[in-house]
PDB file of C-alpha atoms in Angstrom:
ATOM      1  CA  MET A  21      -8.326  27.844  16.151  1.00 87.00           C
ATOM      2  CA  LYS A  22      -7.058  24.222  17.132  1.00 93.00           C
ATOM      3  CA  ASN A  23      -4.318  22.293  15.388  1.00 96.00           C
ATOM      4  CA  ARG A  24      -3.822  18.715  15.752  1.00 97.00           C
ATOM      5  CA  TYR A  25      -0.586  17.098  16.631  1.00 98.00           C
ATOM      6  CA  PHE A  26       0.605  13.406  16.920  1.00 98.00           C
ATOM      7  CA  ILE A  27       2.808  12.651  19.690  1.00 99.00           C
ATOM      8  CA  GLU A  28       5.045   9.472  20.468  1.00 99.00           C
ATOM      9  CA  ILE A  29       5.973   8.330  23.676  1.00 99.00           C
ATOM     10  CA  SER A  30       7.509   5.509  25.376  1.00 99.00           C
ATOM     11  CA  PHE A  31       6.291   4.311  28.949  1.00 99.00           C
ATOM     12  CA  LYS A  32       6.983   1.681  31.773  1.00 98.00           C
ATOM     13  CA  GLY A  33       3.554   0.678  32.513  1.00 98.00           C
ATOM     14  CA  THR A  34       4.221  -0.774  36.071  1.00 97.00           C
ATOM     15  CA  ASN A  35       2.579   2.093  38.161  1.00 97.00           C
ATOM     16  CA  TYR A  36      -0.196   2.618  35.795  1.00 98.00           C
ATOM     17  CA  VAL A  37      -3.758   1.047  35.115  1.00 98.00           C
ATOM     18  CA  GLY A  38      -2.835   1.111  31.481  1.00 97.00           C
ATOM     19  CA  TRP A  39      -3.173   3.744  28.742  1.00 98.00           C
ATOM     20  CA  GLN A  40      -6.866   4.645  29.054  1.00 96.00           C
ATOM     21  CA  ALA A  41      -8.117   6.785  31.789  1.00 94.00           C
ATOM     22  CA  GLN A  42      -9.742   4.784  34.455  1.00 92.00           C
ATOM     23  CA  LYS A  43     -11.806   5.614  37.607  1.00 89.00           C
ATOM     24  CA  ASN A  44      -9.672   3.097  39.790  1.00 90.00           C
ATOM     25  CA  GLY A  45      -6.261   4.409  39.319  1.00 95.00           C
ATOM     26  CA  ILE A  46      -3.693   6.444  37.358  1.00 97.00           C
ATOM     27  CA  SER A  47      -3.507   5.878  33.637  1.00 98.00           C
ATOM     28  CA  ILE A  48      -0.808   6.910  31.107  1.00 98.00           C
ATOM     29  CA  GLN A  49      -3.467   8.964  29.231  1.00 98.00           C
ATOM     30  CA  THR A  50      -4.383  11.020  32.232  1.00 98.00           C
ATOM     31  CA  THR A  51      -0.783  11.727  33.181  1.00 99.00           C
ATOM     32  CA  LEU A  52      -0.029  12.941  29.675  1.00 99.00           C
ATOM     33  CA  ASP A  53      -3.004  14.892  29.511  1.00 99.00           C
ATOM     34  CA  ASP A  54      -2.437  16.651  32.952  1.00 98.00           C
ATOM     35  CA  ALA A  55       1.133  17.590  31.413  1.00 99.00           C
ATOM     36  CA  LEU A  56       0.022  18.831  28.067  1.00 99.00           C
ATOM     37  CA  SER A  57      -2.622  21.043  29.601  1.00 98.00           C
ATOM     38  CA  LYS A  58      -0.087  22.348  32.210  1.00 98.00           C
ATOM     39  CA  ILE A  59       2.441  23.183  29.685  1.00 98.00           C
ATOM     40  CA  LEU A  60       0.290  24.349  26.692  1.00 98.00           C
ATOM     41  CA  GLN A  61      -2.214  26.187  29.431  1.00 97.00           C
ATOM     42  CA  ASN A  62      -5.376  24.777  27.949  1.00 96.00           C
ATOM     43  CA  ASN A  63      -7.485  21.664  28.481  1.00 97.00           C
ATOM     44  CA  VAL A  64      -6.001  18.935  26.399  1.00 98.00           C
ATOM     45  CA  THR A  65      -7.350  15.360  25.766  1.00 98.00           C
ATOM     46  CA  SER A  66      -5.207  12.860  23.834  1.00 98.00           C
ATOM     47  CA  ILE A  67      -6.592   9.915  21.844  1.00 98.00           C
ATOM     48  CA  GLY A  68      -4.165   6.806  21.649  1.00 98.00           C
ATOM     49  CA  ALA A  69      -3.501   4.441  18.825  1.00 98.00           C
ATOM     50  CA  GLY A  70      -4.866   1.596  21.094  1.00 95.00           C
ATOM     51  CA  ARG A  71      -5.289   0.488  24.543  1.00 93.00           C
ATOM     52  CA  THR A  72      -2.769  -1.382  26.963  1.00 96.00           C
ATOM     53  CA  ASP A  73      -3.471  -3.358  30.186  1.00 94.00           C
ATOM     54  CA  SER A  74      -2.221  -2.330  33.540  1.00 96.00           C
ATOM     55  CA  GLY A  75       1.428  -3.017  33.866  1.00 97.00           C
ATOM     56  CA  VAL A  76       1.959  -3.186  30.209  1.00 98.00           C
ATOM     57  CA  HIS A  77       4.902  -1.090  28.451  1.00 98.00           C
ATOM     58  CA  ALA A  78       5.571   0.846  25.411  1.00 99.00           C
ATOM     59  CA  GLU A  79       8.498   1.346  23.146  1.00 99.00           C
ATOM     60  CA  SER A  80       6.744   3.646  20.844  1.00 99.00           C
ATOM     61  CA  PHE A  81       2.991   4.496  21.614  1.00 99.00           C
ATOM     62  CA  MET A  82       1.316   7.187  19.312  1.00 99.00           C
ATOM     63  CA  ALA A  83      -1.492   9.392  20.367  1.00 99.00           C
ATOM     64  CA  HIS A  84      -2.963  12.679  19.029  1.00 98.00           C
ATOM     65  CA  PHE A  85      -4.306  15.896  20.662  1.00 98.00           C
ATOM     66  CA  GLU A  86      -5.611  19.477  19.731  1.00 97.00           C
ATOM     67  CA  THR A  87      -4.596  22.608  21.090  1.00 97.00           C
ATOM     68  CA  ILE A  88      -5.041  26.437  20.476  1.00 96.00           C
ATOM     69  CA  SER A  89      -1.493  26.883  21.786  1.00 97.00           C
ATOM     70  CA  LYS A  90       1.785  26.994  19.781  1.00 95.00           C
ATOM     71  CA  VAL A  91       3.792  23.657  19.709  1.00 97.00           C
ATOM     72  CA  ASN A  92       7.445  23.577  19.116  1.00 95.00           C
ATOM     73  CA  GLN A  93      10.606  21.679  19.913  1.00 93.00           C
ATOM     74  CA  ASN A  94      10.661  23.447  23.149  1.00 97.00           C
ATOM     75  CA  THR A  95       7.219  21.826  24.079  1.00 98.00           C
ATOM     76  CA  ALA A  96       8.749  18.371  24.014  1.00 97.00           C
ATOM     77  CA  PHE A  97      11.399  19.461  26.331  1.00 98.00           C
ATOM     78  CA  LYS A  98       9.152  20.912  28.839  1.00 98.00           C
ATOM     79  CA  LEU A  99       6.879  17.732  28.603  1.00 99.00           C
ATOM     80  CA  ASN A 100       9.773  15.529  29.562  1.00 98.00           C
ATOM     81  CA  SER A 101      10.728  17.755  32.424  1.00 98.00           C
ATOM     82  CA  TYR A 102       7.059  17.824  33.640  1.00 98.00           C
ATOM     83  CA  LEU A 103       6.376  14.178  33.127  1.00 99.00           C
ATOM     84  CA  PRO A 104       7.408  11.337  35.753  1.00 98.00           C
ATOM     85  CA  ASN A 105      10.471   9.469  34.854  1.00 98.00           C
ATOM     86  CA  ASP A 106       8.564   6.598  33.694  1.00 98.00           C
ATOM     87  CA  ILE A 107       7.022   8.377  30.684  1.00 99.00           C
ATOM     88  CA  ALA A 108       8.966  10.054  28.014  1.00 99.00           C
ATOM     89  CA  VAL A 109       7.996  12.213  24.852  1.00 99.00           C
ATOM     90  CA  LYS A 110      10.174  10.793  21.997  1.00 98.00           C
ATOM     91  CA  ASN A 111       8.541  13.158  19.188  1.00 98.00           C
ATOM     92  CA  ILE A 112       5.726  15.405  18.217  1.00 98.00           C
ATOM     93  CA  PHE A 113       4.619  15.476  14.691  1.00 98.00           C
ATOM     94  CA  THR A 114       2.296  18.047  12.785  1.00 96.00           C
ATOM     95  CA  THR A 115      -0.545  16.394  10.990  1.00 94.00           C
ATOM     96  CA  LYS A 116      -3.747  16.966   8.932  1.00 87.00           C
ATOM     97  CA  GLU A 117      -6.823  18.155  10.867  1.00 83.00           C
ATOM     98  CA  LYS A 118      -8.837  14.872  10.280  1.00 91.00           C
ATOM     99  CA  GLN A 119      -5.906  12.448  10.932  1.00 97.00           C
ATOM    100  CA  HIS A 120      -6.482   9.916  13.713  1.00 98.00           C
ATOM    101  CA  ALA A 121      -4.165   8.127  16.010  1.00 98.00           C
ATOM    102  CA  ARG A 122      -6.637   5.172  16.641  1.00 97.00           C
ATOM    103  CA  PHE A 123      -8.771   5.175  13.609  1.00 97.00           C
ATOM    104  CA  ASP A 124      -6.114   5.578  10.809  1.00 98.00           C
ATOM    105  CA  CYS A 125      -3.726   3.308  12.375  1.00 98.00           C
ATOM    106  CA  ILE A 126      -3.171   0.435   9.985  1.00 98.00           C
ATOM    107  CA  SER A 127      -1.095  -1.940  11.914  1.00 98.00           C
ATOM    108  CA  ARG A 128       0.108  -2.370  15.541  1.00 99.00           C
ATOM    109  CA  SER A 129       3.007  -4.358  16.799  1.00 99.00           C
ATOM    110  CA  TYR A 130       3.580  -5.896  20.278  1.00 99.00           C
ATOM    111  CA  LYS A 131       6.320  -8.094  21.732  1.00 99.00           C
ATOM    112  CA  TYR A 132       6.492 -10.354  24.674  1.00 99.00           C
ATOM    113  CA  ILE A 133       9.736 -10.971  26.715  1.00 98.00           C
ATOM    114  CA  ILE A 134      10.490 -14.094  28.765  1.00 97.00           C
ATOM    115  CA  THR A 135      13.845 -14.399  30.613  1.00 96.00           C
ATOM    116  CA  PHE A 136      14.988 -17.415  32.297  1.00 93.00           C
ATOM    117  CA  GLN A 137      17.046 -15.867  35.233  1.00 91.00           C
ATOM    118  CA  LYS A 138      15.897 -13.532  38.052  1.00 90.00           C
ATOM    119  CA  ASN A 139      17.366  -9.986  37.503  1.00 89.00           C
ATOM    120  CA  PRO A 140      16.518  -7.302  40.060  1.00 91.00           C
ATOM    121  CA  PHE A 141      17.261  -4.657  37.357  1.00 86.00           C
ATOM    122  CA  LEU A 142      14.644  -6.037  34.913  1.00 84.00           C
ATOM    123  CA  GLU A 143      12.042  -6.620  37.683  1.00 87.00           C
ATOM    124  CA  LYS A 144       8.304  -5.987  35.993  1.00 92.00           C
ATOM    125  CA  GLU A 145      10.020  -5.646  32.533  1.00 95.00           C
ATOM    126  CA  SER A 146       9.889  -9.144  31.577  1.00 96.00           C
ATOM    127  CA  TRP A 147       8.435 -12.478  32.796  1.00 96.00           C
ATOM    128  CA  VAL A 148      10.742 -14.976  34.470  1.00 95.00           C
ATOM    129  CA  SER A 149      10.419 -18.506  33.691  1.00 94.00           C
ATOM    130  CA  HIS A 150      11.919 -21.487  35.254  1.00 89.00           C
ATOM    131  CA  LYS A 151      11.581 -23.843  32.558  1.00 89.00           C
ATOM    132  CA  GLU A 152      12.668 -24.058  28.776  1.00 89.00           C
ATOM    133  CA  PHE A 153      10.146 -24.328  26.088  1.00 96.00           C
ATOM    134  CA  ASP A 154      10.167 -25.842  22.712  1.00 98.00           C
ATOM    135  CA  LEU A 155      10.453 -22.930  20.168  1.00 97.00           C
ATOM    136  CA  ASP A 156      10.120 -25.001  17.114  1.00 98.00           C
ATOM    137  CA  LYS A 157       6.520 -26.259  18.120  1.00 98.00           C
ATOM    138  CA  MET A 158       5.704 -22.718  19.251  1.00 98.00           C
ATOM    139  CA  ASN A 159       6.607 -21.302  16.001  1.00 98.00           C
ATOM    140  CA  LYS A 160       4.489 -23.971  14.209  1.00 97.00           C
ATOM    141  CA  THR A 161       1.598 -22.874  16.336  1.00 97.00           C
ATOM    142  CA  ALA A 162       2.180 -19.288  15.698  1.00 97.00           C
ATOM    143  CA  LYS A 163       1.991 -19.797  11.875  1.00 97.00           C
ATOM    144  CA  PHE A 164      -1.874 -20.814  12.561  1.00 96.00           C
ATOM    145  CA  LEU A 165      -2.319 -17.341  13.594  1.00 98.00           C
ATOM    146  CA  LEU A 166      -1.434 -15.950  10.226  1.00 98.00           C
ATOM    147  CA  ASP A 167      -4.499 -17.897   8.640  1.00 96.00           C
ATOM    148  CA  THR A 168      -6.904 -17.149  11.549  1.00 98.00           C
ATOM    149  CA  LYS A 169      -9.623 -14.542  11.031  1.00 97.00           C
ATOM    150  CA  ASN A 170     -11.697 -14.861  14.168  1.00 97.00           C
ATOM    151  CA  PHE A 171      -9.771 -14.452  17.513  1.00 98.00           C
ATOM    152  CA  GLU A 172     -12.734 -14.790  19.963  1.00 97.00           C
ATOM    153  CA  ALA A 173     -10.771 -17.650  21.905  1.00 97.00           C
ATOM    154  CA  PHE A 174      -8.203 -15.153  22.820  1.00 98.00           C
ATOM    155  CA  SER A 175     -10.535 -12.168  23.863  1.00 96.00           C
ATOM    156  CA  ARG A 176     -11.836 -11.193  27.130  1.00 91.00           C
ATOM    157  CA  VAL A 177     -15.200 -12.591  27.778  1.00 86.00           C
ATOM    158  CA  GLN A 178     -17.060  -9.379  28.615  1.00 76.00           C
ATOM    159  CA  THR A 179     -15.856  -6.934  25.999  1.00 81.00           C
ATOM    160  CA  ASN A 180     -17.743  -4.469  24.043  1.00 81.00           C
ATOM    161  CA  VAL A 181     -16.637  -5.233  20.460  1.00 88.00           C
ATOM    162  CA  LYS A 182     -18.585  -5.377  17.223  1.00 89.00           C
ATOM    163  CA  HIS A 183     -16.685  -8.429  15.821  1.00 95.00           C
ATOM    164  CA  PHE A 184     -13.680 -10.522  16.732  1.00 95.00           C
ATOM    165  CA  GLU A 185     -11.753 -10.539  13.462  1.00 97.00           C
ATOM    166  CA  CYS A 186      -8.340  -9.512  13.236  1.00 98.00           C
ATOM    167  CA  GLU A 187      -5.605  -9.894  10.563  1.00 98.00           C
ATOM    168  CA  VAL A 188      -2.230 -11.041  11.961  1.00 99.00           C
ATOM    169  CA  GLN A 189       0.616 -10.045   9.492  1.00 98.00           C
ATOM    170  CA  LEU A 190       3.572 -11.380  11.886  1.00 99.00           C
ATOM    171  CA  ALA A 191       3.711 -13.922  14.582  1.00 99.00           C
ATOM    172  CA  GLU A 192       7.048 -15.528  15.594  1.00 99.00           C
ATOM    173  CA  TRP A 193       9.096 -16.521  18.530  1.00 99.00           C
ATOM    174  CA  LYS A 194      12.900 -15.845  18.744  1.00 98.00           C
ATOM    175  CA  LYS A 195      15.867 -16.259  20.807  1.00 96.00           C
ATOM    176  CA  LYS A 196      17.458 -13.027  21.628  1.00 94.00           C
ATOM    177  CA  GLY A 197      20.537 -13.244  23.995  1.00 91.00           C
ATOM    178  CA  ASN A 198      19.139 -15.060  27.204  1.00 90.00           C
ATOM    179  CA  ALA A 199      15.571 -14.162  26.447  1.00 95.00           C
ATOM    180  CA  THR A 200      12.785 -15.661  24.392  1.00 97.00           C
ATOM    181  CA  VAL A 201      10.762 -13.077  22.491  1.00 98.00           C
ATOM    182  CA  PHE A 202       7.470 -13.297  20.579  1.00 99.00           C
ATOM    183  CA  ASN A 203       6.665 -10.686  18.092  1.00 99.00           C
ATOM    184  CA  ILE A 204       3.158  -9.998  16.653  1.00 99.00           C
ATOM    185  CA  LYS A 205       1.704  -7.569  14.431  1.00 99.00           C
ATOM    186  CA  ALA A 206      -1.927  -7.135  13.263  1.00 99.00           C
ATOM    187  CA  ASN A 207      -4.277  -4.545  12.040  1.00 98.00           C
ATOM    188  CA  ARG A 208      -6.150  -4.597  15.423  1.00 97.00           C
ATOM    189  CA  PHE A 209      -6.052  -6.472  18.688  1.00 98.00           C
ATOM    190  CA  LEU A 210      -8.856  -7.410  20.857  1.00 96.00           C
ATOM    191  CA  ARG A 211      -8.596  -6.930  24.833  1.00 94.00           C
ATOM    192  CA  GLY A 212      -6.215  -9.158  26.259  1.00 95.00           C
ATOM    193  CA  MET A 213      -5.622 -11.060  23.059  1.00 98.00           C
ATOM    194  CA  VAL A 214      -1.644 -11.025  22.984  1.00 98.00           C
ATOM    195  CA  ARG A 215      -1.329 -12.105  26.533  1.00 98.00           C
ATOM    196  CA  ALA A 216      -3.974 -14.882  26.055  1.00 98.00           C
ATOM    197  CA  ILE A 217      -2.280 -16.053  22.630  1.00 99.00           C
ATOM    198  CA  VAL A 218       1.222 -16.144  24.678  1.00 98.00           C
ATOM    199  CA  GLY A 219      -0.133 -18.019  27.570  1.00 98.00           C
ATOM    200  CA  THR A 220      -1.537 -20.690  25.260  1.00 98.00           C
ATOM    201  CA  THR A 221       1.203 -21.053  23.075  1.00 98.00           C
ATOM    202  CA  LEU A 222       3.412 -21.514  26.057  1.00 98.00           C
ATOM    203  CA  LYS A 223       1.246 -24.540  26.943  1.00 98.00           C
ATOM    204  CA  VAL A 224       2.392 -26.009  23.685  1.00 98.00           C
ATOM    205  CA  GLY A 225       5.960 -25.159  24.250  1.00 98.00           C
ATOM    206  CA  SER A 226       5.847 -26.943  27.742  1.00 97.00           C
ATOM    207  CA  GLY A 227       4.096 -30.032  26.500  1.00 97.00           C
ATOM    208  CA  GLU A 228       0.895 -29.422  28.291  1.00 97.00           C
ATOM    209  CA  MET A 229      -1.104 -28.787  25.016  1.00 98.00           C
ATOM    210  CA  SER A 230      -0.694 -30.233  21.507  1.00 98.00           C
ATOM    211  CA  ILE A 231      -0.484 -28.364  18.205  1.00 97.00           C
ATOM    212  CA  LYS A 232      -3.548 -29.912  17.246  1.00 97.00           C
ATOM    213  CA  GLU A 233      -5.334 -28.993  20.491  1.00 98.00           C
ATOM    214  CA  PHE A 234      -4.185 -25.363  19.998  1.00 98.00           C
ATOM    215  CA  LYS A 235      -6.109 -25.214  16.608  1.00 97.00           C
ATOM    216  CA  GLU A 236      -9.097 -26.750  18.408  1.00 98.00           C
ATOM    217  CA  VAL A 237      -9.010 -23.872  20.830  1.00 98.00           C
ATOM    218  CA  ILE A 238      -9.064 -21.314  18.015  1.00 97.00           C
ATOM    219  CA  LYS A 239     -12.159 -23.161  16.309  1.00 97.00           C
ATOM    220  CA  SER A 240     -13.966 -23.303  19.625  1.00 97.00           C
ATOM    221  CA  LYS A 241     -13.961 -19.504  19.994  1.00 96.00           C
ATOM    222  CA  ASP A 242     -13.986 -20.291  23.644  1.00 96.00           C
ATOM    223  CA  ARG A 243     -11.946 -18.304  25.867  1.00 96.00           C
ATOM    224  CA  GLY A 244     -12.337 -21.084  28.522  1.00 95.00           C
ATOM    225  CA  MET A 245     -10.436 -23.488  26.303  1.00 97.00           C
ATOM    226  CA  ALA A 246      -7.384 -21.314  25.844  1.00 97.00           C
ATOM    227  CA  GLY A 247      -4.499 -20.902  28.355  1.00 96.00           C
ATOM    228  CA  ALA A 248      -4.117 -18.221  31.173  1.00 97.00           C
ATOM    229  CA  ALA A 249      -3.014 -15.070  30.038  1.00 97.00           C
ATOM    230  CA  ALA A 250       0.551 -14.307  30.452  1.00 97.00           C
ATOM    231  CA  LYS A 251       1.696 -11.693  33.062  1.00 96.00           C
ATOM    232  CA  PRO A 252       1.289  -8.262  31.831  1.00 97.00           C
ATOM    233  CA  TYR A 253       4.676  -6.908  32.553  1.00 95.00           C
ATOM    234  CA  GLY A 254       6.484  -9.147  29.946  1.00 97.00           C
ATOM    235  CA  LEU A 255       4.243  -7.107  27.102  1.00 98.00           C
ATOM    236  CA  TYR A 256       5.437  -4.168  25.148  1.00 99.00           C
ATOM    237  CA  PHE A 257       3.570  -2.224  22.651  1.00 99.00           C
ATOM    238  CA  VAL A 258       6.205  -1.664  19.960  1.00 99.00           C
ATOM    239  CA  LYS A 259       4.867   0.480  17.171  1.00 98.00           C
ATOM    240  CA  ALA A 260       1.901   1.988  15.348  1.00 98.00           C
ATOM    241  CA  GLU A 261       1.940   2.464  11.605  1.00 98.00           C
ATOM    242  CA  TYR A 262      -0.089   4.795   9.305  1.00 98.00           C
ATOM    243  CA  PRO A 263      -0.757   5.100   5.745  1.00 97.00           C
ATOM    244  CA  PHE A 264       0.494   8.825   5.818  1.00 96.00           C
ATOM    245  CA  LYS A 265       3.885  10.462   6.613  1.00 94.00           C
ATOM    246  CA  LEU A 266       4.054  12.326   9.937  1.00 94.00           C
ATOM    247  CA  ASN A 267       6.260  15.482   9.873  1.00 95.00           C
ATOM    248  CA  SER A 268       8.373  15.831  13.081  1.00 97.00           C
ATOM    249  CA  ILE A 269       8.865  19.116  14.753  1.00 94.00           C
ATOM    250  CA  LEU A 270      12.005  18.203  16.554  1.00 88.00           C
TER     251      LEU A 270
END
């Protein structure tokens, strides 16, 4: 009999085509599945809380998998020994049979990091800007996202979704040391949505677009009116939340 487990991982996405398995490169999902299958000695396929684009990182990403093998504290140790250095298992949880990492997720959080000085130790871990932005205007703009339901203007043009509605619960820009960080939380995200929002909001912060024009972008539902997507390597998947408690085996 197969048992279902949730697994929490963090990863640096620089060398991957994103979370989901792709034909054109190595994904986080494929790498994790290979490790799980090797350690547990049966074919394992994981299902993630969402998708990440190529180059995007994660502080805490959740997935679930099923296996007939015994899973314990030693499993996490073996996985971390087997996985490459840019993927780490943070925790493994027991769960009920039907609990689902993607469909039961009630909110997902992302952050985008902008730095203003080149740092070789942070290469591909933040986006380096050579100009400052008006944080006050950007936060006024972010507030509109809380009252927005349709995010088609920030979605990839060719995407297979039933609707473009999302419920944004948090959207704010903050100074953190020498960096500027955008935090956003919602019940769901469209493909490319966060990077499109960041890219468009930065146009407001730089004076290239007015707050009024930003509102018009939302109303237009036209991706062509929004700004270019921000670079992927400044984006981090931060957290997935669930309506039930997960019990750690560690």
